[in-house]
Amino acid sequence: MILNATARPGKSASLPWLVWLHGFLGSQQEWQQVAAAFSDYPQLFIDLPGHGGSAGVRVASFGDTNALLDATLAHHAVAQYWLIGYSLGGRIAMHYACGKPRSGLQGLIVEGSHPGLTDPQEREARIASDSHWAREFREAPLEQVLNAWYQQPVFANLSAAARAELVALRRRNHPQALADMLEATSLGRQADLRGPLSRLPQPFIYFCGEQDSKFRGIATTLNVPCRLITAAGHNAHREAPLAFAQSLSPLLPQPD
């Protein structure tokens, strides 16, 4: 089994693939505005389990997700590549890179993603919280749940119009599939990856919105380069795609 994905050939055969992983509630469409600036590169846009064209794909753990990502990269003959992930996609990218990634991984770009909780009580609390949200997705009207989701503190910088736009966009999701993925990849079930991340042989760069105080704080625990996107919140690449692309570009191998 593989994940639904769209491969886009690049203009230069010498450049590595850019593999884009979206966040919870998103789809492979999420990265399109940023990716438009990288037409020289071959690119792979992936729908994560429970999302978009992979809504019918279920996983029980990060290990299952790693296996699907591995199979998807192999199916599309992805050789040299960079993983670029936001939020849940970033957590999956970190977990994959710290495991046994497909050979050819050249770098890891993560935006607004948590490397893992260290306190057992925090883990238990997060599992309980995600189970609560999963119940809501399964039982309550989706639009109601989405409105509540985007009232969480991490989205505090969003205007009412921006929240309404996201709710309208996310209504296309399948609530049962979202609930399953939320529980399977709960932050409470994720290993603390700080140690393995510090030992990665590949470059690891962290992106964060300037107004995302929670993840700016998390970035300081990683001891890696952090690129701040000016005047942006948690979903920096959506709020400021041009600035994000301009910050990302010099980090990647350049066309000949």
Short mmCIF file of N, CA and C in Angstrom, two decimals, residues 105-200:
data_model
loop_
_atom_site.label_atom_id
_atom_site.label_comp_id
_atom_site.label_asym_id
_atom_site.label_seq_id
_atom_site.Cartn_x
_atom_site.Cartn_y
_atom_site.Cartn_z
N LEU A 105 18.26 10.56 1.67
CA LEU A 105 17.80 11.73 2.41
C LEU A 105 18.94 12.73 2.54
N GLN A 106 18.70 13.96 2.06
CA GLN A 106 19.74 14.99 2.08
C GLN A 106 19.51 16.07 3.13
N GLY A 107 18.28 16.23 3.57
CA GLY A 107 18.01 17.28 4.54
C GLY A 107 16.59 17.23 5.05
N LEU A 108 16.37 17.92 6.17
CA LEU A 108 15.08 17.90 6.85
C LEU A 108 14.69 19.34 7.19
N ILE A 109 13.54 19.77 6.67
CA ILE A 109 13.00 21.10 6.97
C ILE A 109 11.68 20.90 7.70
N VAL A 110 11.57 21.48 8.88
CA VAL A 110 10.38 21.28 9.71
C VAL A 110 9.82 22.64 10.12
N GLU A 111 8.51 22.79 9.99
CA GLU A 111 7.85 24.04 10.37
C GLU A 111 6.85 23.79 11.48
N GLY A 112 7.02 24.50 12.60
CA GLY A 112 6.03 24.47 13.68
C GLY A 112 5.67 23.08 14.14
N SER A 113 6.67 22.24 14.39
CA SER A 113 6.43 20.85 14.78
C SER A 113 7.10 20.54 16.11
N HIS A 114 6.48 19.65 16.86
CA HIS A 114 6.98 19.29 18.19
C HIS A 114 7.89 18.07 18.10
N PRO A 115 9.09 18.13 18.70
CA PRO A 115 10.00 16.99 18.66
C PRO A 115 9.63 15.88 19.64
N GLY A 116 8.66 16.13 20.50
CA GLY A 116 8.22 15.08 21.43
C GLY A 116 8.21 15.56 22.87
N LEU A 117 7.27 15.05 23.64
CA LEU A 117 7.15 15.39 25.06
C LEU A 117 8.12 14.56 25.89
N THR A 118 8.62 15.16 26.96
CA THR A 118 9.58 14.46 27.81
C THR A 118 8.97 13.98 29.13
N ASP A 119 7.88 14.59 29.53
CA ASP A 119 7.26 14.27 30.82
C ASP A 119 6.13 13.25 30.64
N PRO A 120 6.17 12.12 31.39
CA PRO A 120 5.12 11.10 31.24
C PRO A 120 3.72 11.63 31.51
N GLN A 121 3.58 12.54 32.47
CA GLN A 121 2.26 13.09 32.75
C GLN A 121 1.76 13.96 31.60
N GLU A 122 2.67 14.69 30.97
CA GLU A 122 2.28 15.47 29.80
C GLU A 122 1.86 14.56 28.66
N ARG A 123 2.54 13.44 28.53
CA ARG A 123 2.17 12.47 27.49
C ARG A 123 0.74 11.96 27.72
N GLU A 124 0.47 11.58 28.96
CA GLU A 124 -0.87 11.06 29.28
C GLU A 124 -1.94 12.12 29.04
N ALA A 125 -1.63 13.35 29.44
CA ALA A 125 -2.59 14.43 29.24
C ALA A 125 -2.84 14.68 27.77
N ARG A 126 -1.79 14.60 26.95
CA ARG A 126 -1.97 14.84 25.52
C ARG A 126 -2.77 13.70 24.87
N ILE A 127 -2.51 12.47 25.27
CA ILE A 127 -3.29 11.35 24.74
C ILE A 127 -4.77 11.54 25.08
N ALA A 128 -5.05 11.95 26.32
CA ALA A 128 -6.44 12.18 26.73
C ALA A 128 -7.06 13.31 25.92
N SER A 129 -6.29 14.38 25.71
CA SER A 129 -6.80 15.52 24.93
C SER A 129 -7.10 15.11 23.50
N ASP A 130 -6.18 14.38 22.88
CA ASP A 130 -6.39 13.96 21.49
C ASP A 130 -7.55 12.97 21.38
N SER A 131 -7.73 12.14 22.40
CA SER A 131 -8.88 11.22 22.42
C SER A 131 -10.18 12.00 22.50
N HIS A 132 -10.17 13.07 23.29
CA HIS A 132 -11.36 13.93 23.37
C HIS A 132 -11.68 14.54 22.02
N TRP A 133 -10.65 15.11 21.35
CA TRP A 133 -10.88 15.71 20.04
C TRP A 133 -11.33 14.65 19.04
N ALA A 134 -10.76 13.46 19.12
CA ALA A 134 -11.16 12.38 18.20
C ALA A 134 -12.64 12.04 18.39
N ARG A 135 -13.10 12.00 19.64
CA ARG A 135 -14.52 11.75 19.90
C ARG A 135 -15.37 12.84 19.28
N GLU A 136 -14.92 14.08 19.41
CA GLU A 136 -15.65 15.20 18.82
C GLU A 136 -15.75 15.04 17.30
N PHE A 137 -14.64 14.69 16.66
CA PHE A 137 -14.66 14.51 15.21
C PHE A 137 -15.62 13.38 14.81
N ARG A 138 -15.71 12.34 15.63
CA ARG A 138 -16.56 11.21 15.29
C ARG A 138 -18.04 11.49 15.53
N GLU A 139 -18.34 12.32 16.52
CA GLU A 139 -19.72 12.42 16.99
C GLU A 139 -20.40 13.77 16.69
N ALA A 140 -19.65 14.84 16.63
CA ALA A 140 -20.25 16.17 16.47
C ALA A 140 -20.21 16.61 15.00
N PRO A 141 -21.05 17.56 14.62
CA PRO A 141 -20.98 18.10 13.26
C PRO A 141 -19.58 18.64 12.97
N LEU A 142 -19.05 18.32 11.80
CA LEU A 142 -17.66 18.66 11.49
C LEU A 142 -17.40 20.16 11.58
N GLU A 143 -18.30 20.96 11.05
CA GLU A 143 -18.07 22.41 11.07
C GLU A 143 -17.97 22.93 12.50
N GLN A 144 -18.78 22.38 13.39
CA GLN A 144 -18.73 22.78 14.80
C GLN A 144 -17.37 22.44 15.43
N VAL A 145 -16.87 21.25 15.12
CA VAL A 145 -15.58 20.82 15.67
C VAL A 145 -14.46 21.69 15.11
N LEU A 146 -14.52 21.97 13.83
CA LEU A 146 -13.48 22.79 13.21
C LEU A 146 -13.45 24.20 13.78
N ASN A 147 -14.62 24.76 14.03
CA ASN A 147 -14.67 26.09 14.64
C ASN A 147 -14.01 26.08 16.01
N ALA A 148 -14.25 25.03 16.77
CA ALA A 148 -13.62 24.91 18.09
C ALA A 148 -12.12 24.66 17.96
N TRP A 149 -11.72 23.85 16.98
CA TRP A 149 -10.30 23.52 16.77
C TRP A 149 -9.49 24.80 16.54
N TYR A 150 -10.00 25.67 15.72
CA TYR A 150 -9.25 26.88 15.37
C TYR A 150 -9.39 27.99 16.41
N GLN A 151 -10.02 27.67 17.55
CA GLN A 151 -10.02 28.60 18.68
C GLN A 151 -8.90 28.27 19.66
N GLN A 152 -8.14 27.22 19.40
CA GLN A 152 -7.05 26.85 20.30
C GLN A 152 -5.98 27.94 20.32
N PRO A 153 -5.27 28.07 21.45
CA PRO A 153 -4.29 29.16 21.60
C PRO A 153 -3.26 29.25 20.50
N VAL A 154 -2.85 28.10 19.93
CA VAL A 154 -1.81 28.13 18.90
C VAL A 154 -2.27 28.87 17.64
N PHE A 155 -3.58 29.02 17.48
CA PHE A 155 -4.12 29.74 16.32
C PHE A 155 -4.61 31.14 16.69
N ALA A 156 -4.14 31.66 17.81
CA ALA A 156 -4.66 32.93 18.34
C ALA A 156 -4.45 34.10 17.40
N ASN A 157 -3.45 34.03 16.53
CA ASN A 157 -3.18 35.18 15.65
C ASN A 157 -4.14 35.25 14.46
N LEU A 158 -4.94 34.22 14.25
CA LEU A 158 -5.84 34.21 13.09
C LEU A 158 -6.98 35.20 13.28
N SER A 159 -7.30 35.90 12.23
CA SER A 159 -8.47 36.77 12.24
C SER A 159 -9.72 35.92 12.08
N ALA A 160 -10.88 36.51 12.36
CA ALA A 160 -12.14 35.79 12.20
C ALA A 160 -12.32 35.34 10.75
N ALA A 161 -11.91 36.18 9.82
CA ALA A 161 -12.03 35.83 8.40
C ALA A 161 -11.12 34.67 8.05
N ALA A 162 -9.90 34.68 8.58
CA ALA A 162 -8.95 33.59 8.30
C ALA A 162 -9.45 32.28 8.88
N ARG A 163 -10.04 32.34 10.08
CA ARG A 163 -10.61 31.12 10.68
C ARG A 163 -11.74 30.58 9.82
N ALA A 164 -12.62 31.47 9.38
CA ALA A 164 -13.76 31.06 8.57
C ALA A 164 -13.29 30.42 7.26
N GLU A 165 -12.23 30.98 6.68
CA GLU A 165 -11.69 30.43 5.44
C GLU A 165 -11.14 29.02 5.66
N LEU A 166 -10.44 28.81 6.78
CA LEU A 166 -9.89 27.49 7.07
C LEU A 166 -10.99 26.48 7.35
N VAL A 167 -12.01 26.88 8.09
CA VAL A 167 -13.12 25.98 8.37
C VAL A 167 -13.81 25.56 7.08
N ALA A 168 -14.04 26.50 6.18
CA ALA A 168 -14.67 26.17 4.90
C ALA A 168 -13.82 25.20 4.10
N LEU A 169 -12.51 25.40 4.14
CA LEU A 169 -11.60 24.53 3.40
C LEU A 169 -11.54 23.13 4.01
N ARG A 170 -11.49 23.05 5.34
CA ARG A 170 -11.33 21.76 6.02
C ARG A 170 -12.60 20.92 6.07
N ARG A 171 -13.74 21.51 5.71
CA ARG A 171 -15.00 20.75 5.71
C ARG A 171 -14.98 19.60 4.71
N ARG A 172 -14.01 19.61 3.80
CA ARG A 172 -13.94 18.55 2.79
C ARG A 172 -13.39 17.25 3.37
N ASN A 173 -12.87 17.30 4.58
CA ASN A 173 -12.27 16.13 5.20
C ASN A 173 -13.30 15.11 5.66
N HIS A 174 -12.83 13.89 5.88
CA HIS A 174 -13.66 12.81 6.40
C HIS A 174 -13.43 12.73 7.91
N PRO A 175 -14.44 13.05 8.74
CA PRO A 175 -14.21 13.16 10.18
C PRO A 175 -13.74 11.87 10.85
N GLN A 176 -14.26 10.72 10.42
CA GLN A 176 -13.83 9.46 11.03
C GLN A 176 -12.35 9.21 10.75
N ALA A 177 -11.94 9.50 9.52
CA ALA A 177 -10.53 9.30 9.15
C ALA A 177 -9.63 10.25 9.94
N LEU A 178 -10.07 11.49 10.14
CA LEU A 178 -9.30 12.44 10.93
C LEU A 178 -9.13 11.95 12.36
N ALA A 179 -10.22 11.45 12.93
CA ALA A 179 -10.18 10.97 14.31
C ALA A 179 -9.18 9.83 14.47
N ASP A 180 -9.20 8.90 13.53
CA ASP A 180 -8.27 7.77 13.60
C ASP A 180 -6.82 8.22 13.51
N MET A 181 -6.53 9.15 12.60
CA MET A 181 -5.16 9.63 12.43
C MET A 181 -4.71 10.44 13.64
N LEU A 182 -5.61 11.22 14.21
CA LEU A 182 -5.27 12.03 15.38
C LEU A 182 -4.84 11.14 16.54
N GLU A 183 -5.55 10.06 16.74
CA GLU A 183 -5.20 9.16 17.85
C GLU A 183 -3.93 8.36 17.54
N ALA A 184 -3.80 7.90 16.31
CA ALA A 184 -2.64 7.07 15.96
C ALA A 184 -1.34 7.84 16.05
N THR A 185 -1.38 9.14 15.76
CA THR A 185 -0.15 9.94 15.74
C THR A 185 -0.20 11.04 16.81
N SER A 186 -0.89 10.77 17.90
CA SER A 186 -0.94 11.72 19.01
C SER A 186 0.48 12.07 19.46
N LEU A 187 0.69 13.32 19.80
CA LEU A 187 1.98 13.74 20.33
C LEU A 187 2.34 12.93 21.58
N GLY A 188 1.32 12.50 22.32
CA GLY A 188 1.57 11.69 23.50
C GLY A 188 2.13 10.32 23.18
N ARG A 189 1.96 9.85 21.96
CA ARG A 189 2.49 8.55 21.55
C ARG A 189 3.81 8.68 20.79
N GLN A 190 4.24 9.89 20.55
CA GLN A 190 5.48 10.14 19.81
C GLN A 190 6.67 10.10 20.75
N ALA A 191 7.75 9.48 20.31
CA ALA A 191 8.98 9.48 21.10
C ALA A 191 9.57 10.88 21.17
N ASP A 192 10.34 11.15 22.22
CA ASP A 192 11.11 12.39 22.29
C ASP A 192 12.28 12.24 21.32
N LEU A 193 12.29 13.04 20.27
CA LEU A 193 13.26 12.88 19.18
C LEU A 193 14.46 13.83 19.30
N ARG A 194 14.57 14.57 20.37
CA ARG A 194 15.64 15.56 20.46
C ARG A 194 17.03 14.93 20.32
N GLY A 195 17.25 13.82 21.01
CA GLY A 195 18.54 13.14 20.92
C GLY A 195 18.85 12.67 19.52
N PRO A 196 17.96 11.85 18.92
CA PRO A 196 18.20 11.40 17.55
C PRO A 196 18.33 12.54 16.54
N LEU A 197 17.55 13.60 16.71
CA LEU A 197 17.64 14.74 15.79
C LEU A 197 19.02 15.41 15.88
N SER A 198 19.57 15.47 17.08
CA SER A 198 20.88 16.11 17.25
C SER A 198 22.00 15.30 16.60
N ARG A 199 21.72 14.02 16.32
CA ARG A 199 22.74 13.16 15.73
C ARG A 199 22.53 12.92 14.24
N LEU A 200 21.54 13.56 13.65
CA LEU A 200 21.30 13.36 12.23
C LEU A 200 22.51 13.79 11.41
#
